[in-house]
Amino acid sequence: MITSMYIDLFLKKHRTPVLSAEEVAAIEAAAIRTTSYATRQIFIRQQTPLTQCTLLLEGFVERFKDTPEGRRQILAIHVPGDFVDLHSYPLKRLEHSVAALTDIRVALFPHAEVRALTEKSATITELLWKSTMIDAAINREWIVSVGARGAAVRLAHLFCELFVRLERIGHASGNSFAMPLTQVDLADATGLTAVHANRMLRQLREDGLVTFRQGVAEILDWPRLRAFAEFDPAYLFLD
């Protein structure tokens, strides 16, 4: 059984629907074990049969696809408290791969246990469904960024999103937060080249909006950064 502290991270992200103590305990009991993966380790490969779902406990994770030419598109960045592959329960495999961006620890939930949770409680079912739908909403917002926002705005929007998501779980200190991504990661997440991403980071810094050094982001002016990024957190459903 994993400790309630880590389930609390998941529940901090989703304050509704509200679970009973018994339902929280059932989720805790459904995890068969925890395990760790090293930085850059791919732990789910596309089209590989899956029999369990993964809850991220510590560290950062990327969902991604690589083109035949070797170009990577990061499809999502997961932070502690996220289920990274809950959709594998009905699909039984993923069409993309998942890798650790840092050293990570995860809890594993067999699909059979996920089914038992949904059969046991309509409220848990709603919560898991909601979690998956928010993942989809974030994905749609990323599509808007890559397809319709300028380069600097894309990066600013990503900083805003990660700040809000990390602050939600108590992983931000004032206006600073750990963001252990490389500039290449940022480029791959926003559809830019590493050189272009570097220029845009410099622009954001020189404009007094945000700095990014050695895996730490510091927001220098939140109202201006949010306005520049056209950031509306409604798609995160932080009710």
PDB file of C-alpha atoms in Angstrom, residues 24-216:
ATOM      1  CA  VAL A  24      -9.602   7.130  -0.349  1.00  0.00           C
ATOM      2  CA  ALA A  25      -8.484   3.990   1.466  1.00  0.00           C
ATOM      3  CA  ALA A  26      -9.709   1.854  -1.446  1.00  0.00           C
ATOM      4  CA  ILE A  27      -7.536   3.812  -3.886  1.00  0.00           C
ATOM      5  CA  GLU A  28      -4.528   3.468  -1.594  1.00  0.00           C
ATOM      6  CA  ALA A  29      -5.096  -0.289  -1.331  1.00  0.00           C
ATOM      7  CA  ALA A  30      -5.378  -0.679  -5.112  1.00  0.00           C
ATOM      8  CA  ALA A  31      -1.698   0.104  -5.694  1.00  0.00           C
ATOM      9  CA  ILE A  32       0.284  -3.125  -5.664  1.00  0.00           C
ATOM     10  CA  ARG A  33       3.737  -1.568  -5.335  1.00  0.00           C
ATOM     11  CA  THR A  34       5.969   1.401  -6.055  1.00  0.00           C
ATOM     12  CA  THR A  35       9.004   1.443  -8.294  1.00  0.00           C
ATOM     13  CA  SER A  36      11.601   3.898  -9.567  1.00  0.00           C
ATOM     14  CA  TYR A  37      13.001   4.842 -12.960  1.00  0.00           C
ATOM     15  CA  ALA A  38      16.137   6.777 -13.849  1.00  0.00           C
ATOM     16  CA  THR A  39      16.296  10.059 -15.725  1.00  0.00           C
ATOM     17  CA  ARG A  40      15.492   9.625 -19.453  1.00  0.00           C
ATOM     18  CA  GLN A  41      14.412   6.013 -19.012  1.00  0.00           C
ATOM     19  CA  ILE A  42      11.509   5.020 -21.266  1.00  0.00           C
ATOM     20  CA  PHE A  43       9.186   2.942 -19.101  1.00  0.00           C
ATOM     21  CA  ILE A  44       6.174   2.676 -21.429  1.00  0.00           C
ATOM     22  CA  ARG A  45       6.736   2.061 -25.124  1.00  0.00           C
ATOM     23  CA  GLN A  46       4.118   2.714 -27.748  1.00  0.00           C
ATOM     24  CA  GLN A  47       1.944  -0.229 -28.781  1.00  0.00           C
ATOM     25  CA  THR A  48       3.300  -2.415 -25.959  1.00  0.00           C
ATOM     26  CA  PRO A  49       0.518  -4.322 -24.116  1.00  0.00           C
ATOM     27  CA  LEU A  50      -0.184  -2.837 -20.687  1.00  0.00           C
ATOM     28  CA  THR A  51      -1.850  -4.356 -17.636  1.00  0.00           C
ATOM     29  CA  GLN A  52      -1.443  -1.522 -15.128  1.00  0.00           C
ATOM     30  CA  CYS A  53      -1.784   2.239 -14.712  1.00  0.00           C
ATOM     31  CA  THR A  54       0.944   4.485 -13.336  1.00  0.00           C
ATOM     32  CA  LEU A  55       0.574   7.248 -10.739  1.00  0.00           C
ATOM     33  CA  LEU A  56       3.550   9.617 -10.607  1.00  0.00           C
ATOM     34  CA  LEU A  57       4.727  10.139  -7.024  1.00  0.00           C
ATOM     35  CA  GLU A  58       7.997  12.031  -7.454  1.00  0.00           C
ATOM     36  CA  GLY A  59       9.706  13.718 -10.393  1.00  0.00           C
ATOM     37  CA  PHE A  60       8.680  14.768 -13.903  1.00  0.00           C
ATOM     38  CA  VAL A  61       7.526  12.631 -16.826  1.00  0.00           C
ATOM     39  CA  GLU A  62       7.038  13.244 -20.550  1.00  0.00           C
ATOM     40  CA  ARG A  63       4.632  11.635 -22.975  1.00  0.00           C
ATOM     41  CA  PHE A  64       6.087  11.822 -26.471  1.00  0.00           C
ATOM     42  CA  LYS A  65       6.269  10.569 -30.035  1.00  0.00           C
ATOM     43  CA  ASP A  66       9.370  10.473 -32.221  1.00  0.00           C
ATOM     44  CA  THR A  67       9.256  10.932 -35.984  1.00  0.00           C
ATOM     45  CA  PRO A  68      11.194   8.605 -38.300  1.00  0.00           C
ATOM     46  CA  GLU A  69      13.641  11.490 -38.806  1.00  0.00           C
ATOM     47  CA  GLY A  70      14.344  11.559 -35.063  1.00  0.00           C
ATOM     48  CA  ARG A  71      12.389  14.710 -34.154  1.00  0.00           C
ATOM     49  CA  ARG A  72      10.602  14.432 -30.810  1.00  0.00           C
ATOM     50  CA  GLN A  73       7.270  16.027 -29.963  1.00  0.00           C
ATOM     51  CA  ILE A  74       6.498  16.099 -26.255  1.00  0.00           C
ATOM     52  CA  LEU A  75       2.751  15.603 -25.911  1.00  0.00           C
ATOM     53  CA  ALA A  76       2.430  16.195 -22.169  1.00  0.00           C
ATOM     54  CA  ILE A  77       4.503  16.884 -19.072  1.00  0.00           C
ATOM     55  CA  HIS A  78       3.347  15.168 -15.897  1.00  0.00           C
ATOM     56  CA  VAL A  79       4.057  16.302 -12.349  1.00  0.00           C
ATOM     57  CA  PRO A  80       3.621  14.468  -9.018  1.00  0.00           C
ATOM     58  CA  GLY A  81       0.060  13.381  -8.388  1.00  0.00           C
ATOM     59  CA  ASP A  82      -0.707  12.734 -12.069  1.00  0.00           C
ATOM     60  CA  PHE A  83      -1.839   9.426 -13.492  1.00  0.00           C
ATOM     61  CA  VAL A  84       0.331   9.276 -16.603  1.00  0.00           C
ATOM     62  CA  ASP A  85      -1.486   6.491 -18.432  1.00  0.00           C
ATOM     63  CA  LEU A  86      -4.932   6.066 -16.909  1.00  0.00           C
ATOM     64  CA  HIS A  87      -6.293   5.748 -20.434  1.00  0.00           C
ATOM     65  CA  SER A  88      -4.341   2.499 -20.765  1.00  0.00           C
ATOM     66  CA  TYR A  89      -7.055   0.867 -18.646  1.00  0.00           C
ATOM     67  CA  PRO A  90      -9.628   0.777 -21.474  1.00  0.00           C
ATOM     68  CA  LEU A  91      -7.113   0.861 -24.347  1.00  0.00           C
ATOM     69  CA  LYS A  92      -4.623  -1.756 -23.006  1.00  0.00           C
ATOM     70  CA  ARG A  93      -1.779  -0.017 -24.858  1.00  0.00           C
ATOM     71  CA  LEU A  94      -0.715   3.495 -25.818  1.00  0.00           C
ATOM     72  CA  GLU A  95       0.021   4.936 -29.239  1.00  0.00           C
ATOM     73  CA  HIS A  96       2.886   6.983 -27.736  1.00  0.00           C
ATOM     74  CA  SER A  97       5.748   6.410 -25.311  1.00  0.00           C
ATOM     75  CA  VAL A  98       6.338   7.667 -21.760  1.00  0.00           C
ATOM     76  CA  ALA A  99       9.730   8.492 -20.233  1.00  0.00           C
ATOM     77  CA  ALA A 100      11.193   9.946 -17.058  1.00  0.00           C
ATOM     78  CA  LEU A 101      12.474  13.502 -17.430  1.00  0.00           C
ATOM     79  CA  THR A 102      14.099  13.176 -13.987  1.00  0.00           C
ATOM     80  CA  ASP A 103      14.607  10.338 -11.548  1.00  0.00           C
ATOM     81  CA  ILE A 104      11.048   9.345 -10.670  1.00  0.00           C
ATOM     82  CA  ARG A 105       9.033   7.139  -8.359  1.00  0.00           C
ATOM     83  CA  VAL A 106       5.652   5.768  -9.349  1.00  0.00           C
ATOM     84  CA  ALA A 107       2.853   3.637  -7.926  1.00  0.00           C
ATOM     85  CA  LEU A 108       1.391   0.854 -10.050  1.00  0.00           C
ATOM     86  CA  PHE A 109      -2.337   0.099 -10.221  1.00  0.00           C
ATOM     87  CA  PRO A 110      -3.255  -3.149 -12.024  1.00  0.00           C
ATOM     88  CA  HIS A 111      -6.105  -2.760 -14.473  1.00  0.00           C
ATOM     89  CA  ALA A 112      -8.024  -5.367 -12.499  1.00  0.00           C
ATOM     90  CA  GLU A 113      -7.809  -3.124  -9.430  1.00  0.00           C
ATOM     91  CA  VAL A 114      -8.898  -0.078 -11.443  1.00  0.00           C
ATOM     92  CA  ARG A 115     -11.937  -2.041 -12.605  1.00  0.00           C
ATOM     93  CA  ALA A 116     -12.695  -3.040  -9.019  1.00  0.00           C
ATOM     94  CA  LEU A 117     -12.528   0.612  -7.946  1.00  0.00           C
ATOM     95  CA  THR A 118     -14.987   1.659 -10.643  1.00  0.00           C
ATOM     96  CA  GLU A 119     -17.345  -1.181  -9.714  1.00  0.00           C
ATOM     97  CA  LYS A 120     -17.123  -0.267  -6.043  1.00  0.00           C
ATOM     98  CA  SER A 121     -17.771   3.469  -6.264  1.00  0.00           C
ATOM     99  CA  ALA A 122     -19.482   5.759  -8.772  1.00  0.00           C
ATOM    100  CA  THR A 123     -17.632   8.691  -7.155  1.00  0.00           C
ATOM    101  CA  ILE A 124     -14.214   7.123  -7.785  1.00  0.00           C
ATOM    102  CA  THR A 125     -15.293   6.390 -11.355  1.00  0.00           C
ATOM    103  CA  GLU A 126     -16.238  10.048 -11.832  1.00  0.00           C
ATOM    104  CA  LEU A 127     -12.923  11.177 -10.350  1.00  0.00           C
ATOM    105  CA  LEU A 128     -10.823   8.934 -12.594  1.00  0.00           C
ATOM    106  CA  TRP A 129     -12.864   9.946 -15.622  1.00  0.00           C
ATOM    107  CA  LYS A 130     -12.448  13.611 -14.697  1.00  0.00           C
ATOM    108  CA  SER A 131      -8.681  13.173 -14.401  1.00  0.00           C
ATOM    109  CA  THR A 132      -8.517  11.720 -17.902  1.00  0.00           C
ATOM    110  CA  MET A 133     -10.724  14.466 -19.328  1.00  0.00           C
ATOM    111  CA  ILE A 134      -8.491  17.165 -17.842  1.00  0.00           C
ATOM    112  CA  ASP A 135      -5.485  15.490 -19.478  1.00  0.00           C
ATOM    113  CA  ALA A 136      -7.357  15.773 -22.770  1.00  0.00           C
ATOM    114  CA  ALA A 137      -8.168  19.448 -22.107  1.00  0.00           C
ATOM    115  CA  ILE A 138      -4.492  20.174 -21.458  1.00  0.00           C
ATOM    116  CA  ASN A 139      -3.592  18.376 -24.676  1.00  0.00           C
ATOM    117  CA  ARG A 140      -6.053  20.537 -26.628  1.00  0.00           C
ATOM    118  CA  GLU A 141      -4.530  23.695 -25.130  1.00  0.00           C
ATOM    119  CA  TRP A 142      -1.078  22.513 -26.204  1.00  0.00           C
ATOM    120  CA  ILE A 143      -2.399  22.011 -29.748  1.00  0.00           C
ATOM    121  CA  VAL A 144      -3.612  25.619 -29.716  1.00  0.00           C
ATOM    122  CA  SER A 145      -0.165  26.751 -28.586  1.00  0.00           C
ATOM    123  CA  VAL A 146       1.724  24.881 -31.298  1.00  0.00           C
ATOM    124  CA  GLY A 147      -0.772  25.781 -34.015  1.00  0.00           C
ATOM    125  CA  ALA A 148      -1.819  29.334 -33.203  1.00  0.00           C
ATOM    126  CA  ARG A 149       0.499  31.047 -30.704  1.00  0.00           C
ATOM    127  CA  GLY A 150       3.786  32.787 -31.318  1.00  0.00           C
ATOM    128  CA  ALA A 151       7.008  31.214 -30.104  1.00  0.00           C
ATOM    129  CA  ALA A 152       7.534  33.391 -27.017  1.00  0.00           C
ATOM    130  CA  VAL A 153       3.849  33.127 -26.113  1.00  0.00           C
ATOM    131  CA  ARG A 154       4.022  29.311 -26.307  1.00  0.00           C
ATOM    132  CA  LEU A 155       6.863  29.222 -23.811  1.00  0.00           C
ATOM    133  CA  ALA A 156       5.199  31.787 -21.550  1.00  0.00           C
ATOM    134  CA  HIS A 157       1.989  29.738 -21.574  1.00  0.00           C
ATOM    135  CA  LEU A 158       3.879  26.593 -20.609  1.00  0.00           C
ATOM    136  CA  PHE A 159       5.560  28.399 -17.699  1.00  0.00           C
ATOM    137  CA  CYS A 160       2.155  29.635 -16.528  1.00  0.00           C
ATOM    138  CA  GLU A 161       0.593  26.188 -16.752  1.00  0.00           C
ATOM    139  CA  LEU A 162       3.349  24.388 -14.881  1.00  0.00           C
ATOM    140  CA  PHE A 163       3.445  27.082 -12.214  1.00  0.00           C
ATOM    141  CA  VAL A 164      -0.291  26.734 -11.551  1.00  0.00           C
ATOM    142  CA  ARG A 165      -0.170  22.927 -11.573  1.00  0.00           C
ATOM    143  CA  LEU A 166       2.817  22.785  -9.214  1.00  0.00           C
ATOM    144  CA  GLU A 167       1.483  25.486  -6.912  1.00  0.00           C
ATOM    145  CA  ARG A 168      -1.706  23.433  -6.612  1.00  0.00           C
ATOM    146  CA  ILE A 169       0.211  20.602  -4.955  1.00  0.00           C
ATOM    147  CA  GLY A 170       2.486  22.819  -2.872  1.00  0.00           C
ATOM    148  CA  HIS A 171       5.547  22.407  -5.107  1.00  0.00           C
ATOM    149  CA  ALA A 172       6.115  26.110  -5.746  1.00  0.00           C
ATOM    150  CA  SER A 173       7.940  28.479  -3.432  1.00  0.00           C
ATOM    151  CA  GLY A 174       6.605  31.973  -3.903  1.00  0.00           C
ATOM    152  CA  ASN A 175       7.003  32.655  -7.617  1.00  0.00           C
ATOM    153  CA  SER A 176       9.740  30.049  -8.091  1.00  0.00           C
ATOM    154  CA  PHE A 177       9.393  26.366  -8.907  1.00  0.00           C
ATOM    155  CA  ALA A 178      11.562  23.459  -9.967  1.00  0.00           C
ATOM    156  CA  MET A 179      11.273  22.838 -13.672  1.00  0.00           C
ATOM    157  CA  PRO A 180      14.015  20.287 -14.390  1.00  0.00           C
ATOM    158  CA  LEU A 181      13.743  20.406 -18.165  1.00  0.00           C
ATOM    159  CA  THR A 182      16.456  21.211 -20.663  1.00  0.00           C
ATOM    160  CA  GLN A 183      16.048  23.831 -23.354  1.00  0.00           C
ATOM    161  CA  VAL A 184      15.711  20.943 -25.795  1.00  0.00           C
ATOM    162  CA  ASP A 185      12.793  19.620 -23.735  1.00  0.00           C
ATOM    163  CA  LEU A 186      11.131  23.039 -23.845  1.00  0.00           C
ATOM    164  CA  ALA A 187      11.664  23.157 -27.596  1.00  0.00           C
ATOM    165  CA  ASP A 188      10.212  19.667 -28.061  1.00  0.00           C
ATOM    166  CA  ALA A 189       7.172  20.596 -25.958  1.00  0.00           C
ATOM    167  CA  THR A 190       6.443  23.770 -27.920  1.00  0.00           C
ATOM    168  CA  GLY A 191       7.302  22.759 -31.473  1.00  0.00           C
ATOM    169  CA  LEU A 192      10.391  24.967 -31.660  1.00  0.00           C
ATOM    170  CA  THR A 193      14.030  24.347 -32.413  1.00  0.00           C
ATOM    171  CA  ALA A 194      16.403  24.504 -29.468  1.00  0.00           C
ATOM    172  CA  VAL A 195      18.024  27.633 -30.928  1.00  0.00           C
ATOM    173  CA  HIS A 196      14.671  29.388 -31.309  1.00  0.00           C
ATOM    174  CA  ALA A 197      13.601  28.359 -27.811  1.00  0.00           C
ATOM    175  CA  ASN A 198      16.833  29.800 -26.423  1.00  0.00           C
ATOM    176  CA  ARG A 199      16.125  33.140 -28.130  1.00  0.00           C
ATOM    177  CA  MET A 200      12.591  33.231 -26.801  1.00  0.00           C
ATOM    178  CA  LEU A 201      13.751  32.443 -23.254  1.00  0.00           C
ATOM    179  CA  ARG A 202      16.156  35.350 -23.507  1.00  0.00           C
ATOM    180  CA  GLN A 203      13.318  37.592 -24.704  1.00  0.00           C
ATOM    181  CA  LEU A 204      11.113  36.596 -21.762  1.00  0.00           C
ATOM    182  CA  ARG A 205      13.979  37.290 -19.364  1.00  0.00           C
ATOM    183  CA  GLU A 206      14.863  40.650 -20.924  1.00  0.00           C
ATOM    184  CA  ASP A 207      11.198  41.677 -20.860  1.00  0.00           C
ATOM    185  CA  GLY A 208      11.164  41.053 -17.097  1.00  0.00           C
ATOM    186  CA  LEU A 209       8.613  38.224 -17.241  1.00  0.00           C
ATOM    187  CA  VAL A 210      10.367  34.995 -16.240  1.00  0.00           C
ATOM    188  CA  THR A 211      13.834  33.518 -15.813  1.00  0.00           C
ATOM    189  CA  PHE A 212      14.837  29.905 -16.322  1.00  0.00           C
ATOM    190  CA  ARG A 213      18.202  28.763 -15.007  1.00  0.00           C
ATOM    191  CA  GLN A 214      19.542  25.362 -13.964  1.00  0.00           C
ATOM    192  CA  GLY A 215      16.122  23.753 -13.818  1.00  0.00           C
ATOM    193  CA  VAL A 216      14.457  26.506 -11.788  1.00  0.00           C
TER     194      VAL A 216
END
